[in-house]
PDB file of C-alpha atoms and ligand atoms in Angstrom:
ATOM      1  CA  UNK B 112      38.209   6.998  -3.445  1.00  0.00           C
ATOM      2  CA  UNK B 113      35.247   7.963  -4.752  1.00  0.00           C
ATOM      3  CA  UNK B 114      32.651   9.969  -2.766  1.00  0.00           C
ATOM      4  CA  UNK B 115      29.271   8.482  -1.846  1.00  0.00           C
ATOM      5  CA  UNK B 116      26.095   9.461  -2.908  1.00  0.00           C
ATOM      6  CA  UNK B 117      23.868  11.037  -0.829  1.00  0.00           C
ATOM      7  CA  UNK B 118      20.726   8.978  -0.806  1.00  0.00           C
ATOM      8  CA  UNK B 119      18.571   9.727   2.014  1.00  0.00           C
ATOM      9  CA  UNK B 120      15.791   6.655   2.782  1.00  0.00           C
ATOM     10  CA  UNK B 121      12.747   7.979   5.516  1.00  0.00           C
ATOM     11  CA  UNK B 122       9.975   5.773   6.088  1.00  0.00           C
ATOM     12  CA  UNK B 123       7.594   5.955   8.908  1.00  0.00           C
ATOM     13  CA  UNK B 124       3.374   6.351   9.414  1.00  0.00           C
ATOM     14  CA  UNK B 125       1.643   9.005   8.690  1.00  0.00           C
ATOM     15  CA  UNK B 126       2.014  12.700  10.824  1.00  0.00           C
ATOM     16  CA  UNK B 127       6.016  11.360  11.845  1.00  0.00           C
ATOM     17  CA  UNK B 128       7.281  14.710  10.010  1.00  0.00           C
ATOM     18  CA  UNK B 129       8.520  13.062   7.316  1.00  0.00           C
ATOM     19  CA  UNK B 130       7.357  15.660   4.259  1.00  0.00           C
ATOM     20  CA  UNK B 131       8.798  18.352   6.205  1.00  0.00           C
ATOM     21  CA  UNK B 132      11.944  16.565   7.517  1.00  0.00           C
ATOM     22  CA  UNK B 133      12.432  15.533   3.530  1.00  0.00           C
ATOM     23  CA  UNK B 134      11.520  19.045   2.153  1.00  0.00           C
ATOM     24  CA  UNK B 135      13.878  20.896   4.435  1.00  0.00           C
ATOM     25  CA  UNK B 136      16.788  18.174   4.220  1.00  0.00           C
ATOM     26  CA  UNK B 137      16.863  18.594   0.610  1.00  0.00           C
ATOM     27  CA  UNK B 138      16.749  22.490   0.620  1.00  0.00           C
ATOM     28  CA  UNK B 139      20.016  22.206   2.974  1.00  0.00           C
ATOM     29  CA  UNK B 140      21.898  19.753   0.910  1.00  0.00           C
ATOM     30  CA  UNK B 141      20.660  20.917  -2.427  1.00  0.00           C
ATOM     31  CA  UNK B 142      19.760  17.558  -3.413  1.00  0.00           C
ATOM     32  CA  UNK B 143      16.127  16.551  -4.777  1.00  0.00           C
ATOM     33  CA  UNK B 144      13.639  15.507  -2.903  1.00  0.00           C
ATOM     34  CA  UNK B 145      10.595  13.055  -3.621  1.00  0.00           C
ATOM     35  CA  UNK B 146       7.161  12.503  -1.762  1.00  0.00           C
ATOM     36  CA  UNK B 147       6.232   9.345  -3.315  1.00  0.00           C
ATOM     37  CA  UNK B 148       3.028   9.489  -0.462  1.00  0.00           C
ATOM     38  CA  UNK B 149       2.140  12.162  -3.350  1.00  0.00           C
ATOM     39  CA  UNK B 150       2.479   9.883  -6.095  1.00  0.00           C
ATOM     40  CA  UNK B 151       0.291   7.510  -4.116  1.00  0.00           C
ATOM     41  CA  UNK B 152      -2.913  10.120  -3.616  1.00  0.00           C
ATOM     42  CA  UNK B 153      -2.587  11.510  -7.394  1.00  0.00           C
ATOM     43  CA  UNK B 154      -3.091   8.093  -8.598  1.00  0.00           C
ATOM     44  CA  UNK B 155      -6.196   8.207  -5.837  1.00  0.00           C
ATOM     45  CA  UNK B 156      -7.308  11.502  -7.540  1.00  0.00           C
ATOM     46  CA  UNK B 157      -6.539  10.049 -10.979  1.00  0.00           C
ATOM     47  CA  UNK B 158      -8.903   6.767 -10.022  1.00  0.00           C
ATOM     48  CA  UNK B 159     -11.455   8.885  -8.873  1.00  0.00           C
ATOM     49  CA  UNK B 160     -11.770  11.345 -11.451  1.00  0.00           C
ATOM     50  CA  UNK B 161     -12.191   8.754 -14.270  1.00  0.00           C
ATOM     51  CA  UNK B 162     -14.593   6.439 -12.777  1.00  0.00           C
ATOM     52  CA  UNK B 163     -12.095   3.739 -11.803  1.00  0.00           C
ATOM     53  CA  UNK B 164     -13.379   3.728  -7.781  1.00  0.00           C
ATOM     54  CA  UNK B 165     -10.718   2.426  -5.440  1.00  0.00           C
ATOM     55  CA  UNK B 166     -10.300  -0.843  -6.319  1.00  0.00           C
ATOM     56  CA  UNK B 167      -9.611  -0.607 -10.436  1.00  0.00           C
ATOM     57  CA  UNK B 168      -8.827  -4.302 -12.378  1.00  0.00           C
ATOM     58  CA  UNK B 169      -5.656  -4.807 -13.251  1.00  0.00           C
ATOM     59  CA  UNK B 170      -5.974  -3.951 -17.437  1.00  0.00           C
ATOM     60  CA  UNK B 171      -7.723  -0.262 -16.262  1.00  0.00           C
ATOM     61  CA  UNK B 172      -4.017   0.088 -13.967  1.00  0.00           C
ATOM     62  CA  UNK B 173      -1.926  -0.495 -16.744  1.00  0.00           C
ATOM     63  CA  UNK B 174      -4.020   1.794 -19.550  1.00  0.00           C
ATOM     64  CA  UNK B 175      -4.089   4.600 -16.349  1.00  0.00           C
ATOM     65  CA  UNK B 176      -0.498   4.559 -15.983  1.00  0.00           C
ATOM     66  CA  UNK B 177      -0.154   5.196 -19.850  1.00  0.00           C
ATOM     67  CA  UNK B 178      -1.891   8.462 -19.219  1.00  0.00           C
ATOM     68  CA  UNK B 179      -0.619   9.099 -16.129  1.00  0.00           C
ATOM     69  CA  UNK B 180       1.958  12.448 -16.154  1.00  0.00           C
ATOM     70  CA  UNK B 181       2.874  13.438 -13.025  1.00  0.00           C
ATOM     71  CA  UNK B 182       5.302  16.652 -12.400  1.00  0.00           C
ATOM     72  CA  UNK B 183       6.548  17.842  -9.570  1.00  0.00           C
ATOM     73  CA  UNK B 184       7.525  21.636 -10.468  1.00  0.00           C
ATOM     74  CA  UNK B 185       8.655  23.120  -6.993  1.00  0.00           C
ATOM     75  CA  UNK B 186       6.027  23.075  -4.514  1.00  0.00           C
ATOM     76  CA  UNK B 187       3.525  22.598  -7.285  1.00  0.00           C
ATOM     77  CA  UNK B 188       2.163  18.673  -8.590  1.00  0.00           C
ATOM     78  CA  UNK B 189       0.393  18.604 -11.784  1.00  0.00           C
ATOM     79  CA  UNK B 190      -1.149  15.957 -12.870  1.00  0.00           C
ATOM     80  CA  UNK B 191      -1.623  15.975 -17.246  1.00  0.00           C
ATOM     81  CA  UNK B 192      -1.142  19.852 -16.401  1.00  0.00           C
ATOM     82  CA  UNK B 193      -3.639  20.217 -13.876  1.00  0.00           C
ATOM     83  CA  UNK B 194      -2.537  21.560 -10.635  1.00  0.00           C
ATOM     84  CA  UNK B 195      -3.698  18.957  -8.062  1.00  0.00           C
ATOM     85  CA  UNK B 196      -1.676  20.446  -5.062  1.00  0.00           C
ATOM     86  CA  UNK B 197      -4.420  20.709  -2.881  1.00  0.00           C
ATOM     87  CA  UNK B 198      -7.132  18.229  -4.106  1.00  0.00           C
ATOM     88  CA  UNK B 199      -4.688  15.414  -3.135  1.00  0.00           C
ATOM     89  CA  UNK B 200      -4.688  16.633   0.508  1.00  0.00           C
ATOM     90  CA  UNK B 201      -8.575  16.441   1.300  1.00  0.00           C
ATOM     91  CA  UNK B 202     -10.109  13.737   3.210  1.00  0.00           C
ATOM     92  CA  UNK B 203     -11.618  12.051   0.103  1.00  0.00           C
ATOM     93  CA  UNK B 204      -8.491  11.657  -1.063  1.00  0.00           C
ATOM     94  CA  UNK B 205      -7.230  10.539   2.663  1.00  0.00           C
ATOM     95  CA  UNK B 206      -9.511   7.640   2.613  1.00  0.00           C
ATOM     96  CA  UNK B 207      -9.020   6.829  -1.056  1.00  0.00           C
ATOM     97  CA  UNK B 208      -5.490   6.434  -0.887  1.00  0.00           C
ATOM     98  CA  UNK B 209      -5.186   3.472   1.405  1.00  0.00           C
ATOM     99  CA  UNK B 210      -6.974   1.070  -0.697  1.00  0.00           C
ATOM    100  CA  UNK B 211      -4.874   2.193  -3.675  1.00  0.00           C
ATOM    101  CA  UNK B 212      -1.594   1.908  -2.253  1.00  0.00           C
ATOM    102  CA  UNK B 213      -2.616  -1.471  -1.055  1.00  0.00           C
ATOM    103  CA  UNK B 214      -2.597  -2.626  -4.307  1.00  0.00           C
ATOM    104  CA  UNK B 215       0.165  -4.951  -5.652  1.00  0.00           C
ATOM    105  CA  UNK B 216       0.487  -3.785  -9.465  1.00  0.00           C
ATOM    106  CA  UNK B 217      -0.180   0.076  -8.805  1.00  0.00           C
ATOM    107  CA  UNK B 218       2.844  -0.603  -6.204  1.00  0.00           C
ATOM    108  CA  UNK B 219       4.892  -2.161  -9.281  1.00  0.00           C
ATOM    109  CA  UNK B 220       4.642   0.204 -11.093  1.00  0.00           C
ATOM    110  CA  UNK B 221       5.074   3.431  -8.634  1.00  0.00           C
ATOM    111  CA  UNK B 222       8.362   1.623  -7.488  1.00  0.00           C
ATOM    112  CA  UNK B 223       9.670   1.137 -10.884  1.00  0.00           C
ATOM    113  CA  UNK B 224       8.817   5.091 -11.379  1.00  0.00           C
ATOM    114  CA  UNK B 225      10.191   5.969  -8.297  1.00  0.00           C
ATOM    115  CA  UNK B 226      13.931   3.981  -9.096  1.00  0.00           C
ATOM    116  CA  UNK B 227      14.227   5.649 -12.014  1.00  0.00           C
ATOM    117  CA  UNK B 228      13.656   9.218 -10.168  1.00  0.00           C
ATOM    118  CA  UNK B 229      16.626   7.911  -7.814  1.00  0.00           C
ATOM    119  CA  UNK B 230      19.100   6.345 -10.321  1.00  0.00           C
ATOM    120  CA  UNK B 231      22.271   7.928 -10.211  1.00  0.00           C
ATOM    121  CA  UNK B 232      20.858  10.808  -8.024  1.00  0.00           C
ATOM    122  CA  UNK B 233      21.247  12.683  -4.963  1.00  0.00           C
ATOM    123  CA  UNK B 234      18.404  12.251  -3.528  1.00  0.00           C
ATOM    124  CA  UNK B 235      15.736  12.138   0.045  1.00  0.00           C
ATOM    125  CA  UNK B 236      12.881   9.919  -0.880  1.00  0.00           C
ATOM    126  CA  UNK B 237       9.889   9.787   2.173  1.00  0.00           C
ATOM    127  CA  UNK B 238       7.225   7.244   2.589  1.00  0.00           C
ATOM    128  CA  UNK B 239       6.439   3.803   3.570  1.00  0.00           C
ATOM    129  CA  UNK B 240       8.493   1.407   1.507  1.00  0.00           C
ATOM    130  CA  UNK B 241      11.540   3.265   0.965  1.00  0.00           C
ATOM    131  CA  UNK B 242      14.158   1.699   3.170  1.00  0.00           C
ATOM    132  CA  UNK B 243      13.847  -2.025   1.775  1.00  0.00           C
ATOM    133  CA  UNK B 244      11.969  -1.615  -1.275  1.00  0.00           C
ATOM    134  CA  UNK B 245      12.895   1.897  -3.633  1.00  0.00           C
ATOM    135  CA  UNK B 246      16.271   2.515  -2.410  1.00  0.00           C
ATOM    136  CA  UNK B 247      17.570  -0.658  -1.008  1.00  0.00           C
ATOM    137  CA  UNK B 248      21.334   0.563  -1.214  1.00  0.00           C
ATOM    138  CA  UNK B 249      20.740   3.796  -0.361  1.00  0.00           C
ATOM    139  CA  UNK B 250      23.570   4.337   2.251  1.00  0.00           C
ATOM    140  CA  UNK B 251      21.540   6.930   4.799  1.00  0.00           C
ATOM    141  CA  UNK B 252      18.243   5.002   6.295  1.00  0.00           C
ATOM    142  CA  UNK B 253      15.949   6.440   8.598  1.00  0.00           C
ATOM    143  CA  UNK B 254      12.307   5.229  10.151  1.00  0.00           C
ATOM    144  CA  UNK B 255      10.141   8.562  12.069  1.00  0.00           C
ATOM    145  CA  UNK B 256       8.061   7.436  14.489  1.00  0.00           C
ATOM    146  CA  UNK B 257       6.039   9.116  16.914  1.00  0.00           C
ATOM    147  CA  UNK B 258       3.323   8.884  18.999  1.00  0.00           C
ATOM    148  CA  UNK B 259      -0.102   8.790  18.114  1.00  0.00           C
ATOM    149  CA  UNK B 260      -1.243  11.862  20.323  1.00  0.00           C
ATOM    150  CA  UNK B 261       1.753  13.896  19.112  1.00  0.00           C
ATOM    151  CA  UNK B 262       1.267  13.118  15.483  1.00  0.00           C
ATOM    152  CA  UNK B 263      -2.066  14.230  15.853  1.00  0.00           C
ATOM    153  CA  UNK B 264      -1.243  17.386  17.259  1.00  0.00           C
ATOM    154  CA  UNK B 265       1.074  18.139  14.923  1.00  0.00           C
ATOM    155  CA  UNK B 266      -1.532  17.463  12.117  1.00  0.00           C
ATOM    156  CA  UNK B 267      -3.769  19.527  13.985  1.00  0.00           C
ATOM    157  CA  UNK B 268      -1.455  22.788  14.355  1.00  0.00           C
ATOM    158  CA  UNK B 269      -0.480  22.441  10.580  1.00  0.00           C
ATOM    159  CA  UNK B 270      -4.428  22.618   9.762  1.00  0.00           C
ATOM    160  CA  UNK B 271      -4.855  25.908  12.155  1.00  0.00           C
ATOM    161  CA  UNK B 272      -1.951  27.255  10.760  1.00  0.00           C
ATOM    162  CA  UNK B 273      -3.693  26.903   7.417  1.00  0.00           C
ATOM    163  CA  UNK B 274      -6.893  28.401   8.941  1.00  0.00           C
ATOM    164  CA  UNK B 275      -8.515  24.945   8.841  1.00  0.00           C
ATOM    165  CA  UNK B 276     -10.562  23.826  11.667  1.00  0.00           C
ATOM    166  CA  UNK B 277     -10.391  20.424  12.450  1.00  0.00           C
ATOM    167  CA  UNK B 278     -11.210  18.482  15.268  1.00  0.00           C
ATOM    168  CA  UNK B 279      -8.316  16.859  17.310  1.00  0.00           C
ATOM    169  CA  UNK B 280     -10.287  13.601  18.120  1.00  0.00           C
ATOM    170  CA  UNK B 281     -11.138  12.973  14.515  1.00  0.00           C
ATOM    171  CA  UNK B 282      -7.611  13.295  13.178  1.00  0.00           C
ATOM    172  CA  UNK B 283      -6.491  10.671  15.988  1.00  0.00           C
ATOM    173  CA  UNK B 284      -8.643   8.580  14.643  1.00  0.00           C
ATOM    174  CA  UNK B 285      -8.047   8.944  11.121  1.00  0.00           C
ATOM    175  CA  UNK B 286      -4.162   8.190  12.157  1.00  0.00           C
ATOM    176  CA  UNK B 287      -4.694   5.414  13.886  1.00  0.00           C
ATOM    177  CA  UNK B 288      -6.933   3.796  10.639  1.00  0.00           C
ATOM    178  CA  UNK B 289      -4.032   4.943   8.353  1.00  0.00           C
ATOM    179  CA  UNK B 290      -1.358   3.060  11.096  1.00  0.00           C
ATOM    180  CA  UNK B 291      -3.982  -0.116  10.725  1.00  0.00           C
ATOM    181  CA  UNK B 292      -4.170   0.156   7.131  1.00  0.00           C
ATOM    182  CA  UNK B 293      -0.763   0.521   6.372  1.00  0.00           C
ATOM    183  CA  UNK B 294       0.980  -2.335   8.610  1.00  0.00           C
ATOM    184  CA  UNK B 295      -1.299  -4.543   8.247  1.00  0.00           C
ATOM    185  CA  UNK B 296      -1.337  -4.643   3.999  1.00  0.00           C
ATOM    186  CA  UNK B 297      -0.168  -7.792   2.557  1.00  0.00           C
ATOM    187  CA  UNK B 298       1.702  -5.822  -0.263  1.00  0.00           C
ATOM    188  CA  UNK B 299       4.748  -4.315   1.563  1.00  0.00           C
ATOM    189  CA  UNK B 300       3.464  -3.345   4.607  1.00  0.00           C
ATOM    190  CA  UNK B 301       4.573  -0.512   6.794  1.00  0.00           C
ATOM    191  CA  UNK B 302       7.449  -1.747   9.375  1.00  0.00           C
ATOM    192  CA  UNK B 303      10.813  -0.648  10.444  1.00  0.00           C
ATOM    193  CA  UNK B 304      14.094  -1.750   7.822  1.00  0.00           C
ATOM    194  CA  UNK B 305      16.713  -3.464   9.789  1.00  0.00           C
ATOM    195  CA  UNK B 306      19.524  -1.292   8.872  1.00  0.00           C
ATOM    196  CA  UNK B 307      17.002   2.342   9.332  1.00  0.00           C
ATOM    197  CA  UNK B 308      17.931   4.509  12.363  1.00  0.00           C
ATOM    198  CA  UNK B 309      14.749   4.756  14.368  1.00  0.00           C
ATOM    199  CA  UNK B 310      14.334   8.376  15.251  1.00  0.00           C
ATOM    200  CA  UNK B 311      11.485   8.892  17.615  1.00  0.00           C
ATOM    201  CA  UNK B 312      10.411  12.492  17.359  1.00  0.00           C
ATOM    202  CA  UNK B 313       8.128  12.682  19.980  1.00  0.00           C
ATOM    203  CA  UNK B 314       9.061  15.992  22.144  1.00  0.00           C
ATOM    204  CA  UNK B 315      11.638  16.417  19.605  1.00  0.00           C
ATOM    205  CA  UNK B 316      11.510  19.835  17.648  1.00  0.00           C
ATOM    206  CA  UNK B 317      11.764  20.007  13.844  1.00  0.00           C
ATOM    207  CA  UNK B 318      15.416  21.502  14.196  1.00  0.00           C
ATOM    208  CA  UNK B 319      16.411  18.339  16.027  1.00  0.00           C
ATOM    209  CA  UNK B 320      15.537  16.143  13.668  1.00  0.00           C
ATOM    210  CA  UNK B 321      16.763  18.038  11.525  1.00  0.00           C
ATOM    211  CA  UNK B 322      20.442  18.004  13.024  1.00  0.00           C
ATOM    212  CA  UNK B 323      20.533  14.695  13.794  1.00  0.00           C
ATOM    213  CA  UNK B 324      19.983  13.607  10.033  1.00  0.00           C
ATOM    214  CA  UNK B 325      22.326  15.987   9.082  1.00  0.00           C
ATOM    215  CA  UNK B 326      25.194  14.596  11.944  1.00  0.00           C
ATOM    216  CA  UNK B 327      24.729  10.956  10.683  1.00  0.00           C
ATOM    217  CA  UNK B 328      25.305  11.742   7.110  1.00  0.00           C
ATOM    218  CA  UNK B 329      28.323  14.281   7.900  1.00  0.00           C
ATOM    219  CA  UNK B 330      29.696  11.086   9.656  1.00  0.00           C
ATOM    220  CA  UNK B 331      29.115   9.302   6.831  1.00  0.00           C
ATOM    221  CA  UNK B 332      27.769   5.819   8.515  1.00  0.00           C
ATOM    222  CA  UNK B 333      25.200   4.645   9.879  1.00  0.00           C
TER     223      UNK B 333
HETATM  224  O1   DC C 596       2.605   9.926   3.271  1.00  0.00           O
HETATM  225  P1   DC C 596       1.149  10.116   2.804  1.00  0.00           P
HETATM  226  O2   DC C 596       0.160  10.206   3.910  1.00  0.00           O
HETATM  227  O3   DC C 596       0.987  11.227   1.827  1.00  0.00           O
HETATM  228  O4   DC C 596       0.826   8.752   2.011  1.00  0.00           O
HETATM  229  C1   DC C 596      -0.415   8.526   1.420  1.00  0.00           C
HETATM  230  C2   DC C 596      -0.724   7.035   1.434  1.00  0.00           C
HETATM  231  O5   DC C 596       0.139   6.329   0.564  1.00  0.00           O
HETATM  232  C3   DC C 596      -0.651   6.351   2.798  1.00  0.00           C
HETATM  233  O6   DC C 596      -1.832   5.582   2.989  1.00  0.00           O
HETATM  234  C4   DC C 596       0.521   5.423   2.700  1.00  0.00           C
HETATM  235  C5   DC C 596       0.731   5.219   1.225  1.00  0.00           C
HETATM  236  N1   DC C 596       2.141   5.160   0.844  1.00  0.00           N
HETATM  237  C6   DC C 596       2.679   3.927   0.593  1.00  0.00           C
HETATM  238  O7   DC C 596       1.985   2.920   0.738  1.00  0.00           O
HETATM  239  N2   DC C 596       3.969   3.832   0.186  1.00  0.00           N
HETATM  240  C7   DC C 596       4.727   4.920   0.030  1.00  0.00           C
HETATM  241  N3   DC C 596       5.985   4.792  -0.383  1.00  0.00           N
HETATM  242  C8   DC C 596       4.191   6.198   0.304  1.00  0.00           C
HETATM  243  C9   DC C 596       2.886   6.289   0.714  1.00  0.00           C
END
């Protein structure tokens, strides 16, 4: 018998934990792990920084994507070897990103990209299309949900641990356009798979989640 792969599928909106559910799973089971929300704002940052706005034609998509060289080296993204880390997390970038990841060829292509990361790999893979769309076979499926206060909270404490000040109110509300934005799409829009586990984390801590992940693939089924 041969064993299965461990392919790890986590969708779910934005502030559900995900990075940090992903970045910690694959440090346990030493597989790779791949933030294709990332992927998603460099191409933002990309748009931006040549001119192409947020809503480039189809012929300035393809010639971007034949200059586009993304690496993720550790903790580190670099874009045509320039470390965009941090630029991809600011709010320009927040607001940039939905329109871009709305659209249906700079989807194409990201999904055919992020495939070929997963072919034949170990892997967790986070974000919003993962479940039905990237890694349709994958064999471990999971969608993070929580609630909109809590997510915002969380979003909030990871800022202040940072020593950013933010406001709780405004990054509610920025959650709750994100949740709008992203379900409501035509191009794959955010929604729970049929065959994902839904995991509400809400009151749940990190090490829970954690655990729980870990107990379903130990089992081996979902
Ligand atoms: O997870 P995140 O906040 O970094 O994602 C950034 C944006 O990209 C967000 O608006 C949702 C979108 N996204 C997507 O449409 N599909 C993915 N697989 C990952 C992210």
């Amino acid at each position: 018998m041969t064993e299965r792969s461990i392919q790890i599928a986590i969708d779910g909106p934005a502030g559900a934990g995900k990075s940090t559910v992903a970045k910690q799973l694959s440090e346990r089971l030493g597989i790779l792990y791949l933030d294709t929300g990332a992927m998603y704002r460099a191409f933002a940052f990309f748009c931006l920084k040549n001119g192409l706005g947020t809503s480039p034609a189809d012929e300035q998509i393809l010639d971007a994507f034949e200059h586009f060289d993304l690496v993720f080296e550790g903790k580190t993204i670099l874009l045509n070897g320039e470390d965009i880390t941090s630029v991809i997390r600011t709010p320009e970038i927040d607001r940039a990103v939905s329109p871009i990841s709305a659209n249906p060829l700079i989807r194409e292509k990201m999904v055919e990209k992020q495939k070929a990361v997963a072919s034949g790999r170990d892997i967790v893979m986070e974000g919003r299309d993962i479940c039905d769309v990237v890694m349709p076979d994958a064999p471990y499926k999971f969608y993070l949900d929580a609630s909109v206060e809590e997510r915002a909270r969380r979003r909030w404490q990871q800022n202040t641990d940072k020593g950013i000040e933010s406001s709780l109110e405004d990054i509610k509300q920025d959650i709750v356009r994100r949740d709008e934005y992203d379900s409501t799409r035509e191009a794959t829009p955010l929604a729970v798979s049929r065959d994902a586990v839904l995991v509400d984390t809400t009151g749940m801590s990190l090490e829970e989640v954690i655990g729980l992940i870990i107990s379903k693939v130990g089992e081996g089924s979902i």
